[in-house]
Every structure is written in structure tokens, then in C-alpha cells.
PDB file of C-alpha atoms in Angstrom:
ATOM      1  CA  MET A   1     -25.748  12.530 -12.048  1.00  0.00           C
ATOM      2  CA  ASN A   2     -26.129  15.301  -9.312  1.00  0.00           C
ATOM      3  CA  ASP A   3     -26.267  18.822 -10.591  1.00  0.00           C
ATOM      4  CA  VAL A   4     -26.442  20.647  -7.354  1.00  0.00           C
ATOM      5  CA  LEU A   5     -23.378  22.251  -6.532  1.00  0.00           C
ATOM      6  CA  ASP A   6     -23.112  24.091  -3.107  1.00  0.00           C
ATOM      7  CA  PHE A   7     -19.669  24.219  -1.141  1.00  0.00           C
ATOM      8  CA  GLY A   8     -21.155  25.984   1.725  1.00  0.00           C
ATOM      9  CA  LEU A   9     -18.274  28.554   2.059  1.00  0.00           C
ATOM     10  CA  ASP A  10     -20.574  31.551   3.137  1.00  0.00           C
ATOM     11  CA  ASP A  11     -19.573  31.710   6.606  1.00  0.00           C
ATOM     12  CA  LEU A  12     -16.047  31.010   5.676  1.00  0.00           C
ATOM     13  CA  SER A  13     -13.205  33.351   4.222  1.00  0.00           C
ATOM     14  CA  PRO A  14     -10.448  32.205   1.793  1.00  0.00           C
ATOM     15  CA  VAL A  15      -7.128  31.372   3.321  1.00  0.00           C
ATOM     16  CA  ASN A  16      -5.121  33.277   0.549  1.00  0.00           C
ATOM     17  CA  ASP A  17      -5.473  35.070  -2.746  1.00  0.00           C
ATOM     18  CA  GLY A  18      -5.157  32.112  -4.760  1.00  0.00           C
ATOM     19  CA  SER A  19      -7.979  30.468  -3.165  1.00  0.00           C
ATOM     20  CA  GLU A  20     -10.416  33.619  -3.543  1.00  0.00           C
ATOM     21  CA  GLU A  21      -9.182  33.771  -7.265  1.00  0.00           C
ATOM     22  CA  ALA A  22      -9.566  30.208  -8.072  1.00  0.00           C
ATOM     23  CA  MET A  23     -13.325  30.369  -6.492  1.00  0.00           C
ATOM     24  CA  GLU A  24     -14.173  33.498  -8.372  1.00  0.00           C
ATOM     25  CA  ALA A  25     -13.064  32.090 -11.742  1.00  0.00           C
ATOM     26  CA  LEU A  26     -15.694  29.467 -11.649  1.00  0.00           C
ATOM     27  CA  TRP A  27     -19.309  30.277 -11.810  1.00  0.00           C
ATOM     28  CA  SER A  28     -21.770  27.195 -10.713  1.00  0.00           C
ATOM     29  CA  GLY A  29     -24.011  28.185 -13.416  1.00  0.00           C
ATOM     30  CA  ASP A  30     -21.574  26.938 -16.138  1.00  0.00           C
ATOM     31  CA  LEU A  31     -20.780  23.558 -14.161  1.00  0.00           C
ATOM     32  CA  THR A  32     -22.453  20.170 -14.850  1.00  0.00           C
ATOM     33  CA  VAL A  33     -21.451  18.140 -11.923  1.00  0.00           C
ATOM     34  CA  LEU A  34     -20.653  14.453 -13.215  1.00  0.00           C
ATOM     35  CA  SER A  35     -19.193  13.604  -9.557  1.00  0.00           C
ATOM     36  CA  GLN A  36     -18.828  14.970  -6.132  1.00  0.00           C
ATOM     37  CA  HIS A  37     -17.679  13.735  -2.757  1.00  0.00           C
ATOM     38  CA  HIS A  38     -18.082  15.456   0.807  1.00  0.00           C
ATOM     39  CA  THR A  39     -16.190  14.152   3.546  1.00  0.00           C
ATOM     40  CA  THR A  40     -17.783  13.442   6.874  1.00  0.00           C
ATOM     41  CA  PRO A  41     -17.860  14.301   9.656  1.00  0.00           C
ATOM     42  CA  ASN A  42     -18.306  18.198   9.594  1.00  0.00           C
ATOM     43  CA  GLY A  43     -17.510  18.204   5.788  1.00  0.00           C
ATOM     44  CA  SER A  44     -14.149  19.395   6.044  1.00  0.00           C
ATOM     45  CA  HIS A  45     -13.331  18.421   2.201  1.00  0.00           C
ATOM     46  CA  SER A  46     -15.222  18.624  -1.017  1.00  0.00           C
ATOM     47  CA  PHE A  47     -13.905  17.068  -4.329  1.00  0.00           C
ATOM     48  CA  VAL A  48     -15.956  17.865  -7.463  1.00  0.00           C
ATOM     49  CA  LEU A  49     -15.589  16.613 -11.253  1.00  0.00           C
ATOM     50  CA  ALA A  50     -17.597  18.654 -13.441  1.00  0.00           C
ATOM     51  CA  HIS A  51     -17.891  19.815 -17.291  1.00  0.00           C
ATOM     52  CA  ASP A  52     -17.430  23.328 -17.546  1.00  0.00           C
ATOM     53  CA  ARG A  53     -19.740  24.387 -20.261  1.00  0.00           C
ATOM     54  CA  SER A  54     -17.925  28.120 -20.331  1.00  0.00           C
ATOM     55  CA  VAL A  55     -15.092  26.427 -22.148  1.00  0.00           C
ATOM     56  CA  THR A  56     -17.099  25.642 -25.036  1.00  0.00           C
ATOM     57  CA  TRP A  57     -17.602  29.402 -25.941  1.00  0.00           C
ATOM     58  CA  GLY A  58     -13.737  29.929 -25.654  1.00  0.00           C
ATOM     59  CA  ILE A  59     -10.761  28.519 -27.578  1.00  0.00           C
ATOM     60  CA  PRO A  60     -11.574  25.432 -29.564  1.00  0.00           C
ATOM     61  CA  GLY A  61      -9.725  22.225 -28.235  1.00  0.00           C
ATOM     62  CA  GLU A  62      -9.378  23.647 -24.491  1.00  0.00           C
ATOM     63  CA  PRO A  63     -10.092  20.948 -21.892  1.00  0.00           C
ATOM     64  CA  GLN A  64     -13.738  21.031 -20.947  1.00  0.00           C
ATOM     65  CA  LEU A  65     -13.493  19.026 -17.532  1.00  0.00           C
ATOM     66  CA  VAL A  66     -12.533  20.940 -14.258  1.00  0.00           C
ATOM     67  CA  ALA A  67     -11.589  19.145 -11.093  1.00  0.00           C
ATOM     68  CA  ILE A  68     -12.422  20.944  -7.828  1.00  0.00           C
ATOM     69  CA  ALA A  69     -10.784  20.312  -4.351  1.00  0.00           C
ATOM     70  CA  VAL A  70     -12.009  22.372  -1.198  1.00  0.00           C
ATOM     71  CA  ALA A  71     -10.598  21.956   2.144  1.00  0.00           C
ATOM     72  CA  ARG A  72     -12.302  23.807   5.004  1.00  0.00           C
ATOM     73  CA  ASP A  73     -10.612  24.648   8.427  1.00  0.00           C
ATOM     74  CA  LEU A  74     -13.918  25.029  10.437  1.00  0.00           C
ATOM     75  CA  ARG A  75     -11.908  26.140  13.684  1.00  0.00           C
ATOM     76  CA  GLN A  76     -10.120  28.875  11.761  1.00  0.00           C
ATOM     77  CA  SER A  77     -13.330  29.651   9.540  1.00  0.00           C
ATOM     78  CA  THR A  78     -11.113  29.571   6.304  1.00  0.00           C
ATOM     79  CA  PHE A  79     -11.054  27.489   3.144  1.00  0.00           C
ATOM     80  CA  THR A  80      -8.684  26.535   0.638  1.00  0.00           C
ATOM     81  CA  PHE A  81      -9.947  26.267  -3.160  1.00  0.00           C
ATOM     82  CA  GLU A  82      -8.170  24.566  -5.958  1.00  0.00           C
ATOM     83  CA  THR A  83      -9.067  23.728  -9.539  1.00  0.00           C
ATOM     84  CA  SER A  84      -7.612  21.982 -12.554  1.00  0.00           C
ATOM     85  CA  HIS A  85      -8.743  21.657 -15.982  1.00  0.00           C
ATOM     86  CA  HIS A  86      -8.546  18.403 -17.734  1.00  0.00           C
ATOM     87  CA  ALA A  87      -9.145  16.843 -21.239  1.00  0.00           C
ATOM     88  CA  THR A  88     -10.127  13.416 -19.753  1.00  0.00           C
ATOM     89  CA  ALA A  89     -12.078  12.178 -16.521  1.00  0.00           C
ATOM     90  CA  SER A  90      -9.045   9.855 -15.706  1.00  0.00           C
ATOM     91  CA  PHE A  91      -6.547  12.766 -15.408  1.00  0.00           C
ATOM     92  CA  ALA A  92      -8.841  14.772 -13.406  1.00  0.00           C
ATOM     93  CA  GLN A  93      -9.715  11.666 -11.048  1.00  0.00           C
ATOM     94  CA  ASN A  94      -5.997  11.487 -10.621  1.00  0.00           C
ATOM     95  CA  TRP A  95      -5.673  15.023  -9.676  1.00  0.00           C
ATOM     96  CA  LEU A  96      -8.375  14.665  -7.205  1.00  0.00           C
ATOM     97  CA  ALA A  97      -7.016  11.729  -5.668  1.00  0.00           C
ATOM     98  CA  GLU A  98      -3.591  13.212  -5.318  1.00  0.00           C
ATOM     99  CA  ARG A  99      -5.684  15.513  -3.027  1.00  0.00           C
ATOM    100  CA  GLY A 100      -7.072  12.842  -0.670  1.00  0.00           C
ATOM    101  CA  CYS A 101     -10.215  11.890  -2.666  1.00  0.00           C
ATOM    102  CA  PRO A 102     -10.749   8.142  -2.775  1.00  0.00           C
ATOM    103  CA  LEU A 103     -11.017   7.050  -6.606  1.00  0.00           C
ATOM    104  CA  GLU A 104     -14.187   5.095  -5.716  1.00  0.00           C
ATOM    105  CA  ARG A 105     -16.050   8.203  -4.708  1.00  0.00           C
ATOM    106  CA  ILE A 106     -15.445   9.887  -8.003  1.00  0.00           C
ATOM    107  CA  ALA A 107     -16.249   7.053 -10.539  1.00  0.00           C
ATOM    108  CA  LEU A 108     -18.466   7.837 -13.402  1.00  0.00           C
ATOM    109  CA  HIS A 109     -19.291   4.413 -14.799  1.00  0.00           C
ATOM    110  CA  GLY A 110     -22.876   3.105 -14.521  1.00  0.00           C
ATOM    111  CA  GLY A 111     -26.023   4.887 -13.911  1.00  0.00           C
ATOM    112  CA  ASP A 112     -26.289   7.966 -16.325  1.00  0.00           C
ATOM    113  CA  TYR A 113     -22.861   7.315 -17.872  1.00  0.00           C
ATOM    114  CA  ILE A 114     -21.744   5.641 -21.083  1.00  0.00           C
ATOM    115  CA  GLU A 115     -19.522   2.539 -20.695  1.00  0.00           C
ATOM    116  CA  PRO A 116     -16.074   1.782 -21.509  1.00  0.00           C
ATOM    117  CA  VAL A 117     -16.072  -0.461 -24.620  1.00  0.00           C
ATOM    118  CA  ASP A 118     -13.428  -3.140 -23.140  1.00  0.00           C
ATOM    119  CA  ASP A 119     -11.065  -4.048 -20.527  1.00  0.00           C
ATOM    120  CA  LEU A 120      -8.246  -2.425 -22.116  1.00  0.00           C
ATOM    121  CA  THR A 121     -10.085   0.917 -21.695  1.00  0.00           C
ATOM    122  CA  LEU A 122     -10.316   0.259 -17.908  1.00  0.00           C
ATOM    123  CA  GLN A 123      -6.709  -0.680 -17.426  1.00  0.00           C
ATOM    124  CA  VAL A 124      -5.643   2.560 -19.414  1.00  0.00           C
ATOM    125  CA  GLU A 125      -7.769   4.647 -17.202  1.00  0.00           C
ATOM    126  CA  GLN A 126      -6.990   2.999 -13.899  1.00  0.00           C
ATOM    127  CA  GLN A 127      -3.363   3.226 -14.756  1.00  0.00           C
ATOM    128  CA  ILE A 128      -3.724   7.089 -15.076  1.00  0.00           C
ATOM    129  CA  GLN A 129      -6.070   7.367 -12.004  1.00  0.00           C
ATOM    130  CA  LYS A 130      -3.341   5.657  -9.974  1.00  0.00           C
ATOM    131  CA  SER A 131      -0.285   7.328 -11.547  1.00  0.00           C
ATOM    132  CA  GLY A 132       0.138   9.906  -8.864  1.00  0.00           C
ATOM    133  CA  ILE A 133       2.862  12.582 -10.317  1.00  0.00           C
ATOM    134  CA  ARG A 134       3.976  10.207 -13.093  1.00  0.00           C
ATOM    135  CA  TYR A 135       2.796  12.023 -15.950  1.00  0.00           C
ATOM    136  CA  GLU A 136       3.836  15.511 -16.772  1.00  0.00           C
ATOM    137  CA  VAL A 137       1.278  16.906 -19.080  1.00  0.00           C
ATOM    138  CA  LEU A 138       2.565  18.731 -22.176  1.00  0.00           C
ATOM    139  CA  ASP A 139      -0.528  19.428 -24.216  1.00  0.00           C
ATOM    140  CA  THR A 140      -4.461  18.348 -24.329  1.00  0.00           C
ATOM    141  CA  TYR A 141      -7.103  18.648 -26.946  1.00  0.00           C
ATOM    142  CA  THR A 142     -10.785  18.241 -26.911  1.00  0.00           C
ATOM    143  CA  SER A 143     -12.999  17.743 -30.173  1.00  0.00           C
ATOM    144  CA  ASP A 144     -16.645  17.476 -30.563  1.00  0.00           C
ATOM    145  CA  ASP A 145     -16.725  17.005 -34.189  1.00  0.00           C
ATOM    146  CA  ASN A 146     -16.523  13.762 -36.007  1.00  0.00           C
ATOM    147  CA  PRO A 147     -14.677  11.917 -34.365  1.00  0.00           C
ATOM    148  CA  SER A 148     -15.553  13.088 -30.777  1.00  0.00           C
ATOM    149  CA  GLU A 149     -12.096  12.839 -29.108  1.00  0.00           C
ATOM    150  CA  ALA A 150      -9.972  14.184 -26.448  1.00  0.00           C
ATOM    151  CA  TRP A 151      -6.465  13.570 -25.693  1.00  0.00           C
ATOM    152  CA  THR A 152      -3.609  14.342 -23.400  1.00  0.00           C
ATOM    153  CA  LEU A 153       0.253  14.302 -24.346  1.00  0.00           C
ATOM    154  CA  VAL A 154       2.601  13.550 -21.693  1.00  0.00           C
ATOM    155  CA  ASN A 155       6.257  12.969 -20.546  1.00  0.00           C
ATOM    156  CA  ASP A 156       6.180   9.451 -18.649  1.00  0.00           C
ATOM    157  CA  SER A 157       8.888   9.926 -15.941  1.00  0.00           C
ATOM    158  CA  GLN A 158       8.783   5.913 -15.360  1.00  0.00           C
ATOM    159  CA  ALA A 159       9.214   4.802 -18.751  1.00  0.00           C
ATOM    160  CA  THR A 160      12.474   3.634 -19.921  1.00  0.00           C
ATOM    161  CA  GLN A 161      11.684   3.746 -23.823  1.00  0.00           C
ATOM    162  CA  ALA A 162       9.484   6.099 -25.719  1.00  0.00           C
ATOM    163  CA  SER A 163       8.549   8.471 -22.843  1.00  0.00           C
ATOM    164  CA  VAL A 164       6.333  10.592 -24.623  1.00  0.00           C
ATOM    165  CA  ARG A 165       2.818   9.126 -24.339  1.00  0.00           C
ATOM    166  CA  LEU A 166      -0.289   9.733 -25.843  1.00  0.00           C
ATOM    167  CA  PHE A 167      -3.767   9.013 -23.865  1.00  0.00           C
ATOM    168  CA  TYR A 168      -6.377   9.172 -26.615  1.00  0.00           C
ATOM    169  CA  GLU A 169     -10.175   8.749 -25.755  1.00  0.00           C
ATOM    170  CA  GLU A 170     -12.967   8.562 -28.317  1.00  0.00           C
ATOM    171  CA  TRP A 171     -16.725   8.586 -27.868  1.00  0.00           C
ATOM    172  CA  ASN A 172     -19.185   6.519 -29.872  1.00  0.00           C
ATOM    173  CA  HIS A 173     -22.385   8.197 -29.092  1.00  0.00           C
ATOM    174  CA  GLY A 174     -24.569   6.152 -31.008  1.00  0.00           C
ATOM    175  CA  ALA A 175     -23.213   2.706 -29.316  1.00  0.00           C
ATOM    176  CA  GLY A 176     -23.130   4.725 -25.950  1.00  0.00           C
ATOM    177  CA  THR A 177     -19.348   3.453 -25.526  1.00  0.00           C
ATOM    178  CA  TYR A 178     -15.994   5.206 -25.427  1.00  0.00           C
ATOM    179  CA  THR A 179     -12.480   3.869 -25.658  1.00  0.00           C
ATOM    180  CA  MET A 180      -9.130   4.989 -24.175  1.00  0.00           C
ATOM    181  CA  ARG A 181      -5.726   3.926 -25.806  1.00  0.00           C
ATOM    182  CA  GLU A 182      -2.156   4.632 -24.890  1.00  0.00           C
ATOM    183  CA  GLY A 183       0.432   5.478 -27.533  1.00  0.00           C
ATOM    184  CA  ALA A 184       4.134   5.698 -27.074  1.00  0.00           C
ATOM    185  CA  PHE A 185       6.811   8.056 -29.197  1.00  0.00           C
ATOM    186  CA  PRO A 186      10.441   8.555 -28.564  1.00  0.00           C
ATOM    187  CA  ASP A 187       9.963  12.548 -28.588  1.00  0.00           C
ATOM    188  CA  VAL A 188       7.273  15.185 -28.747  1.00  0.00           C
ATOM    189  CA  GLY A 189       8.004  15.931 -32.319  1.00  0.00           C
ATOM    190  CA  VAL A 190       7.339  12.562 -33.521  1.00  0.00           C
ATOM    191  CA  ALA A 191       4.164  12.499 -31.423  1.00  0.00           C
ATOM    192  CA  GLN A 192       3.205  15.855 -33.195  1.00  0.00           C
ATOM    193  CA  THR A 193       3.594  14.469 -36.436  1.00  0.00           C
ATOM    194  CA  TRP A 194       1.363  11.468 -35.732  1.00  0.00           C
ATOM    195  CA  LEU A 195      -1.062  13.765 -34.502  1.00  0.00           C
ATOM    196  CA  HIS A 196      -0.851  15.660 -37.553  1.00  0.00           C
ATOM    197  CA  GLU A 197      -1.061  12.888 -39.979  1.00  0.00           C
ATOM    198  CA  ARG A 198      -2.697   9.988 -38.482  1.00  0.00           C
ATOM    199  CA  SER A 199      -1.506   7.888 -41.415  1.00  0.00           C
ATOM    200  CA  GLU A 200      -0.490   4.799 -39.103  1.00  0.00           C
ATOM    201  CA  PRO A 201      -2.299   3.161 -35.885  1.00  0.00           C
ATOM    202  CA  LEU A 202      -1.511   4.514 -32.669  1.00  0.00           C
ATOM    203  CA  PRO A 203       2.040   2.813 -31.488  1.00  0.00           C
ATOM    204  CA  GLU A 204       1.967   0.734 -28.732  1.00  0.00           C
ATOM    205  CA  PRO A 205       4.070   1.137 -25.534  1.00  0.00           C
ATOM    206  CA  PRO A 206       7.085  -0.922 -25.446  1.00  0.00           C
ATOM    207  CA  GLU A 207       5.883  -2.583 -22.114  1.00  0.00           C
ATOM    208  CA  TYR A 208       2.873  -4.186 -23.819  1.00  0.00           C
ATOM    209  CA  SER A 209       5.274  -6.624 -25.103  1.00  0.00           C
ATOM    210  CA  ASP A 210       6.857  -7.238 -22.016  1.00  0.00           C
ATOM    211  CA  HIS A 211       3.933  -7.697 -19.629  1.00  0.00           C
ATOM    212  CA  ASN A 212       1.119  -9.801 -20.751  1.00  0.00           C
ATOM    213  CA  GLY A 213       1.592  -8.698 -24.307  1.00  0.00           C
ATOM    214  CA  ALA A 214      -0.403 -11.444 -25.979  1.00  0.00           C
ATOM    215  CA  VAL A 215      -3.339 -10.405 -23.827  1.00  0.00           C
ATOM    216  CA  VAL A 216      -2.964  -6.789 -24.646  1.00  0.00           C
ATOM    217  CA  ARG A 217      -2.671  -7.243 -28.123  1.00  0.00           C
ATOM    218  CA  ALA A 218      -5.442  -9.464 -28.545  1.00  0.00           C
ATOM    219  CA  ARG A 219      -7.624  -6.778 -26.929  1.00  0.00           C
ATOM    220  CA  ILE A 220      -6.563  -4.304 -29.095  1.00  0.00           C
ATOM    221  CA  ALA A 221      -7.260  -6.372 -32.114  1.00  0.00           C
ATOM    222  CA  LEU A 222     -10.669  -7.041 -30.736  1.00  0.00           C
ATOM    223  CA  SER A 223     -11.560  -3.398 -30.466  1.00  0.00           C
ATOM    224  CA  ARG A 224     -10.304  -2.792 -33.746  1.00  0.00           C
ATOM    225  CA  SER A 225     -12.302  -5.523 -35.536  1.00  0.00           C
ATOM    226  CA  ALA A 226     -15.365  -3.962 -33.451  1.00  0.00           C
ATOM    227  CA  GLY A 227     -14.836  -0.704 -35.633  1.00  0.00           C
ATOM    228  CA  THR A 228     -12.625   1.510 -33.240  1.00  0.00           C
ATOM    229  CA  SER A 229     -10.919   4.107 -35.125  1.00  0.00           C
ATOM    230  CA  PRO A 230      -7.078   3.735 -34.210  1.00  0.00           C
ATOM    231  CA  THR A 231      -5.992   6.925 -36.109  1.00  0.00           C
ATOM    232  CA  PRO A 232      -7.989   9.965 -34.558  1.00  0.00           C
ATOM    233  CA  GLN A 233      -8.219  13.047 -36.917  1.00  0.00           C
ATOM    234  CA  THR A 234      -7.451  16.284 -34.955  1.00  0.00           C
ATOM    235  CA  GLY A 235      -3.615  16.962 -34.226  1.00  0.00           C
ATOM    236  CA  LEU A 236      -1.609  19.575 -32.387  1.00  0.00           C
ATOM    237  CA  ASP A 237      -0.826  21.233 -35.721  1.00  0.00           C
ATOM    238  CA  ALA A 238      -4.211  20.968 -37.505  1.00  0.00           C
ATOM    239  CA  PRO A 239      -6.660  24.003 -37.427  1.00  0.00           C
ATOM    240  CA  ARG A 240      -8.703  24.032 -34.325  1.00  0.00           C
ATOM    241  CA  ALA A 241     -11.876  25.441 -35.875  1.00  0.00           C
ATOM    242  CA  SER A 242     -15.069  25.877 -33.668  1.00  0.00           C
ATOM    243  CA  ALA A 243     -17.770  23.360 -34.007  1.00  0.00           C
ATOM    244  CA  ALA A 244     -20.932  24.682 -35.594  1.00  0.00           C
ATOM    245  CA  VAL A 245     -22.831  24.827 -32.598  1.00  0.00           C
ATOM    246  CA  PRO A 246     -21.583  25.424 -29.040  1.00  0.00           C
ATOM    247  CA  VAL A 247     -19.589  22.415 -27.936  1.00  0.00           C
ATOM    248  CA  GLN A 248     -21.809  20.195 -25.809  1.00  0.00           C
ATOM    249  CA  ARG A 249     -21.067  16.647 -27.000  1.00  0.00           C
ATOM    250  CA  ALA A 250     -18.234  16.296 -24.314  1.00  0.00           C
ATOM    251  CA  VAL A 251     -20.804  15.880 -21.606  1.00  0.00           C
ATOM    252  CA  GLN A 252     -23.061  13.714 -23.972  1.00  0.00           C
ATOM    253  CA  GLY A 253     -19.901  11.629 -24.428  1.00  0.00           C
ATOM    254  CA  ARG A 254     -20.171  10.833 -20.762  1.00  0.00           C
ATOM    255  CA  LEU A 255     -24.105  10.544 -20.512  1.00  0.00           C
ATOM    256  CA  LEU A 256     -26.764   8.494 -22.147  1.00  0.00           C
TER     257      LEU A 256
END
């Protein structure tokens, strides 16, 4: 992990007010860099995935990961600066990929980071990372209580059935692993009810039965038998109380 963040913009000017405001809204001292990529030659583009510690002092449940994309016009001595907050790394990586960053350059697995618990987690993450503009984000939530979780509720523009999808990530700090699962709902109201009650397992997308369904179901059964919780505990309508200490376990969920 590289904690050093320097965009080298001292001799450049923002190309518009939006870039200036986006840059001024971030303070590098609040950011823990999880992954970064700078293009060569001349360093015309920078892509960063970081944990924004300042969010932990704000509204509970707000997304704690920030994706940053910087494009420099060295001939004009200007730059554009964009940021986007996300609940999970895979959505942040998708956002960066849409702005030209190769996914392999901002991968988090290996080294200091904890590992996905199974192949299904990897498959769901890769699906998000490579989804382009397929998913319209409706809501997100991040919790550092028990369980440590983050989820993103989206509308899937390619789904022919149950187009509201819930991508749910849970960290097992003791085991050094995390899981990512996808659930499918007919509408937002049903998804909100499930998030509030958590009385049933996360409903599988219909396409799990259409394409290699037996393999997917076997992996789900394996992960559940290993102790992965299918019914996370924090919902859209549940009280979003602050943790007793500043929220930091989102970073620990990614690190050793």
C-alpha cells in the first residue's frame, strides 16, 4: 500500500470551477491511498482509490471510499479533477475504468489487503468493475458495527427480471477475508423491506438459474456452510447510529 498522494498540480490551473471545487473538497491528510495509477510518459493522467477518513466523522452510513481521476493538459498548463464516493471498491474501480484506468492497475487483492473468500466474490466484483454504465446507483450504506458491511442498491439496465439489485459486501476481520453477493428484487420497496427485516436469505438473481446455475448455487451453499452470513443487519430504514469510536474498520476490512 502506498500512502503518498501528490498530484503534482502546483504549476497547473483548474480548467473549470468544478475541477477547482472537487480538488478543494479533498484534503490529502484525510486520505489513505489504497491503490493509484499514473500514466506515462509525462504523467498526463492519475487515478486514485482511497479511503476518506473525514467521512467517518460525518453522517453514519455514508460511503467511505473515494475515486479520484485527474487529467492534465501539459500544453495548456491546466487540469481537470473529478471525484466520486463509493461504498465498495468494485464500484469505485468501475468509475475509474470508465475514465480510462486499466482495472489491473487499481486492483486491491494481494499484498497488504485481505482476500475474497471465494470465486463467487471475485465473479460478482468483476461483473461490477466491467459493467460500464449498466448500474444506476440508488443508495449505499457502510457500517463498521457487527457485522462490518457495505452495500450498494442499484437499478440494472440490462436485467429483464428483478431489475433492482443489491450488492452486499461483508468483512470477516478475524479470518482476513470478505464476501460480495448480489441480490435481486422486483422493485425498490421490496428491496427496502428486505434490508429492514433481514428475515430471509438474499434472493438470487434469476440469471443464476439460467447460466451455470448449478455451479453458482454450489458456491453459494459452500460459502454459507463456511459461516458467511446471508442476512446482513443494517437496512435503509434502520437507525443509522454512530459507532462508539470513529469509523476506521472499513480500511481494516481491506488490510491485514
